[in-house]
């Protein structure tokens, strides 16, 4: 539905009721994240953004403004493990976590008839940002796969979107002599992602991230000479269920 048509269906009285609620958004604090869990899990901060305007839309006499501050982390311990195990063939951020606080003017509780549309815009913008983070890590073909809910801090139920993509693992070469190497075929490694959006204290919180959705294993036997053969087994030891549980716990700890 186009915004003009959407506004028309609300009626003049509904839009006018917002007019007395409008204020300006000031500087937005970063969301609170579970620091102890991040530290013990080997996560490191990648980036931080402050006071980014994500929505500035006019509905009749009222301008709805949404301003965000965000922090993003990578599982540096996992990145280093995979880098070492693949002889630097895979050197990227396969596990990500981000949290965003979005302050609203008017507040969420005062948005009334446009609340649903505003939340949809926030969700859409957040998914695009998560896609961009995954793309920066080389994770491509990201698609939405479903929706659900998750209980977050304070017992609030947040709406959750599920996504999946893939990281193209290049062929790996293992030198066995000065002029001979064994090549292990690469392939696509599935990477899943989740994103949760919920309201808190009149504003919105967004949290989500990505994680490896499967293990990566390969094995090969190569004859170097008539008398010598070499077997190479690769098992990165990736544990998707544990990564997902960790990410959901981090999301639930955002406030």
PDB file of C-alpha atoms in Angstrom, residues 13-98:
ATOM      1  CA  UNK A  13      -8.989  12.519  13.213  1.00  0.00           C
ATOM      2  CA  UNK A  14      -6.547   9.668  13.696  1.00  0.00           C
ATOM      3  CA  UNK A  15      -3.662  11.598  12.169  1.00  0.00           C
ATOM      4  CA  UNK A  16      -4.565  14.749  14.062  1.00  0.00           C
ATOM      5  CA  UNK A  17      -4.330  12.814  17.329  1.00  0.00           C
ATOM      6  CA  UNK A  18      -0.565  12.509  16.743  1.00  0.00           C
ATOM      7  CA  UNK A  19      -0.019  16.231  16.411  1.00  0.00           C
ATOM      8  CA  UNK A  20       0.228  16.908  20.134  1.00  0.00           C
ATOM      9  CA  UNK A  21       2.765  14.114  20.665  1.00  0.00           C
ATOM     10  CA  UNK A  22       5.600  15.309  18.469  1.00  0.00           C
ATOM     11  CA  UNK A  23       9.002  15.962  20.040  1.00  0.00           C
ATOM     12  CA  UNK A  24      12.573  15.890  18.773  1.00  0.00           C
ATOM     13  CA  UNK A  25      14.947  12.956  19.194  1.00  0.00           C
ATOM     14  CA  UNK A  26      18.186  13.847  20.939  1.00  0.00           C
ATOM     15  CA  UNK A  27      21.397  11.849  21.140  1.00  0.00           C
ATOM     16  CA  UNK A  28      20.670   8.117  21.306  1.00  0.00           C
ATOM     17  CA  UNK A  29      22.493   5.910  23.806  1.00  0.00           C
ATOM     18  CA  UNK A  30      23.944   2.616  22.661  1.00  0.00           C
ATOM     19  CA  UNK A  31      21.908  -0.433  23.659  1.00  0.00           C
ATOM     20  CA  UNK A  32      22.984  -2.466  26.655  1.00  0.00           C
ATOM     21  CA  UNK A  33      24.555  -5.773  25.558  1.00  0.00           C
ATOM     22  CA  UNK A  34      25.611  -8.868  27.569  1.00  0.00           C
ATOM     23  CA  UNK A  35      29.281  -7.918  27.933  1.00  0.00           C
ATOM     24  CA  UNK A  36      30.272 -10.913  30.071  1.00  0.00           C
ATOM     25  CA  UNK A  37      28.883 -13.386  27.530  1.00  0.00           C
ATOM     26  CA  UNK A  38      30.581 -11.551  24.676  1.00  0.00           C
ATOM     27  CA  UNK A  39      33.929 -11.503  26.462  1.00  0.00           C
ATOM     28  CA  UNK A  40      33.817 -15.162  27.489  1.00  0.00           C
ATOM     29  CA  UNK A  41      32.691 -16.190  23.998  1.00  0.00           C
ATOM     30  CA  UNK A  42      35.648 -14.551  22.270  1.00  0.00           C
ATOM     31  CA  UNK A  43      33.654 -11.767  20.600  1.00  0.00           C
ATOM     32  CA  UNK A  44      35.270  -8.479  19.590  1.00  0.00           C
ATOM     33  CA  UNK A  45      33.660  -5.188  18.590  1.00  0.00           C
ATOM     34  CA  UNK A  46      33.768  -4.515  14.850  1.00  0.00           C
ATOM     35  CA  UNK A  47      32.116  -1.120  14.624  1.00  0.00           C
ATOM     36  CA  UNK A  48      29.868   1.386  16.318  1.00  0.00           C
ATOM     37  CA  UNK A  49      27.549   4.020  14.860  1.00  0.00           C
ATOM     38  CA  UNK A  50      25.812   6.858  16.692  1.00  0.00           C
ATOM     39  CA  UNK A  51      22.731   8.975  16.027  1.00  0.00           C
ATOM     40  CA  UNK A  52      21.898   7.767  12.521  1.00  0.00           C
ATOM     41  CA  UNK A  53      18.487   8.883  11.233  1.00  0.00           C
ATOM     42  CA  UNK A  54      16.683   5.815   9.879  1.00  0.00           C
ATOM     43  CA  UNK A  55      13.172   7.269   9.461  1.00  0.00           C
ATOM     44  CA  UNK A  56      11.929  10.796   8.894  1.00  0.00           C
ATOM     45  CA  UNK A  57       8.411  10.566   7.486  1.00  0.00           C
ATOM     46  CA  UNK A  58       5.566  13.077   7.504  1.00  0.00           C
ATOM     47  CA  UNK A  59       2.040  11.890   8.302  1.00  0.00           C
ATOM     48  CA  UNK A  60      -0.336  14.810   7.938  1.00  0.00           C
ATOM     49  CA  UNK A  61       0.804  17.464  10.436  1.00  0.00           C
ATOM     50  CA  UNK A  62       3.272  15.152  12.188  1.00  0.00           C
ATOM     51  CA  UNK A  63       6.832  14.142  11.325  1.00  0.00           C
ATOM     52  CA  UNK A  64       7.816  10.744  12.717  1.00  0.00           C
ATOM     53  CA  UNK A  65      11.543  10.522  13.404  1.00  0.00           C
ATOM     54  CA  UNK A  66      13.612   7.454  14.284  1.00  0.00           C
ATOM     55  CA  UNK A  67      17.286   7.822  15.233  1.00  0.00           C
ATOM     56  CA  UNK A  68      19.549   4.821  15.856  1.00  0.00           C
ATOM     57  CA  UNK A  69      22.790   3.954  17.615  1.00  0.00           C
ATOM     58  CA  UNK A  70      24.313   0.526  16.955  1.00  0.00           C
ATOM     59  CA  UNK A  71      27.185  -1.734  17.930  1.00  0.00           C
ATOM     60  CA  UNK A  72      28.394  -4.791  15.984  1.00  0.00           C
ATOM     61  CA  UNK A  73      30.594  -7.687  17.116  1.00  0.00           C
ATOM     62  CA  UNK A  74      32.366 -10.601  15.443  1.00  0.00           C
ATOM     63  CA  UNK A  75      33.227 -13.962  16.956  1.00  0.00           C
ATOM     64  CA  UNK A  76      36.974 -13.384  16.700  1.00  0.00           C
ATOM     65  CA  UNK A  77      37.784 -16.722  18.336  1.00  0.00           C
ATOM     66  CA  UNK A  78      35.839 -18.593  15.654  1.00  0.00           C
ATOM     67  CA  UNK A  79      37.359 -16.492  12.888  1.00  0.00           C
ATOM     68  CA  UNK A  80      40.884 -17.314  14.075  1.00  0.00           C
ATOM     69  CA  UNK A  81      40.063 -21.014  14.505  1.00  0.00           C
ATOM     70  CA  UNK A  82      38.728 -21.306  10.952  1.00  0.00           C
ATOM     71  CA  UNK A  83      41.600 -19.248   9.526  1.00  0.00           C
ATOM     72  CA  UNK A  84      44.177 -21.505  11.160  1.00  0.00           C
ATOM     73  CA  UNK A  85      42.389 -24.732  10.244  1.00  0.00           C
ATOM     74  CA  UNK A  86      42.098 -23.758   6.562  1.00  0.00           C
ATOM     75  CA  UNK A  87      45.626 -22.332   6.240  1.00  0.00           C
ATOM     76  CA  UNK A  88      44.088 -18.853   5.744  1.00  0.00           C
ATOM     77  CA  UNK A  89      41.813 -19.998   2.904  1.00  0.00           C
ATOM     78  CA  UNK A  90      38.795 -18.878   4.960  1.00  0.00           C
ATOM     79  CA  UNK A  91      39.566 -15.641   6.744  1.00  0.00           C
ATOM     80  CA  UNK A  92      36.308 -13.806   7.376  1.00  0.00           C
ATOM     81  CA  UNK A  93      33.612 -13.077   9.957  1.00  0.00           C
ATOM     82  CA  UNK A  94      31.306 -16.101   9.836  1.00  0.00           C
ATOM     83  CA  UNK A  95      29.574 -15.227  13.122  1.00  0.00           C
ATOM     84  CA  UNK A  96      28.197 -11.726  13.719  1.00  0.00           C
ATOM     85  CA  UNK A  97      26.104 -10.056  16.428  1.00  0.00           C
ATOM     86  CA  UNK A  98      24.679  -6.554  16.411  1.00  0.00           C
TER      87      UNK A  98
END
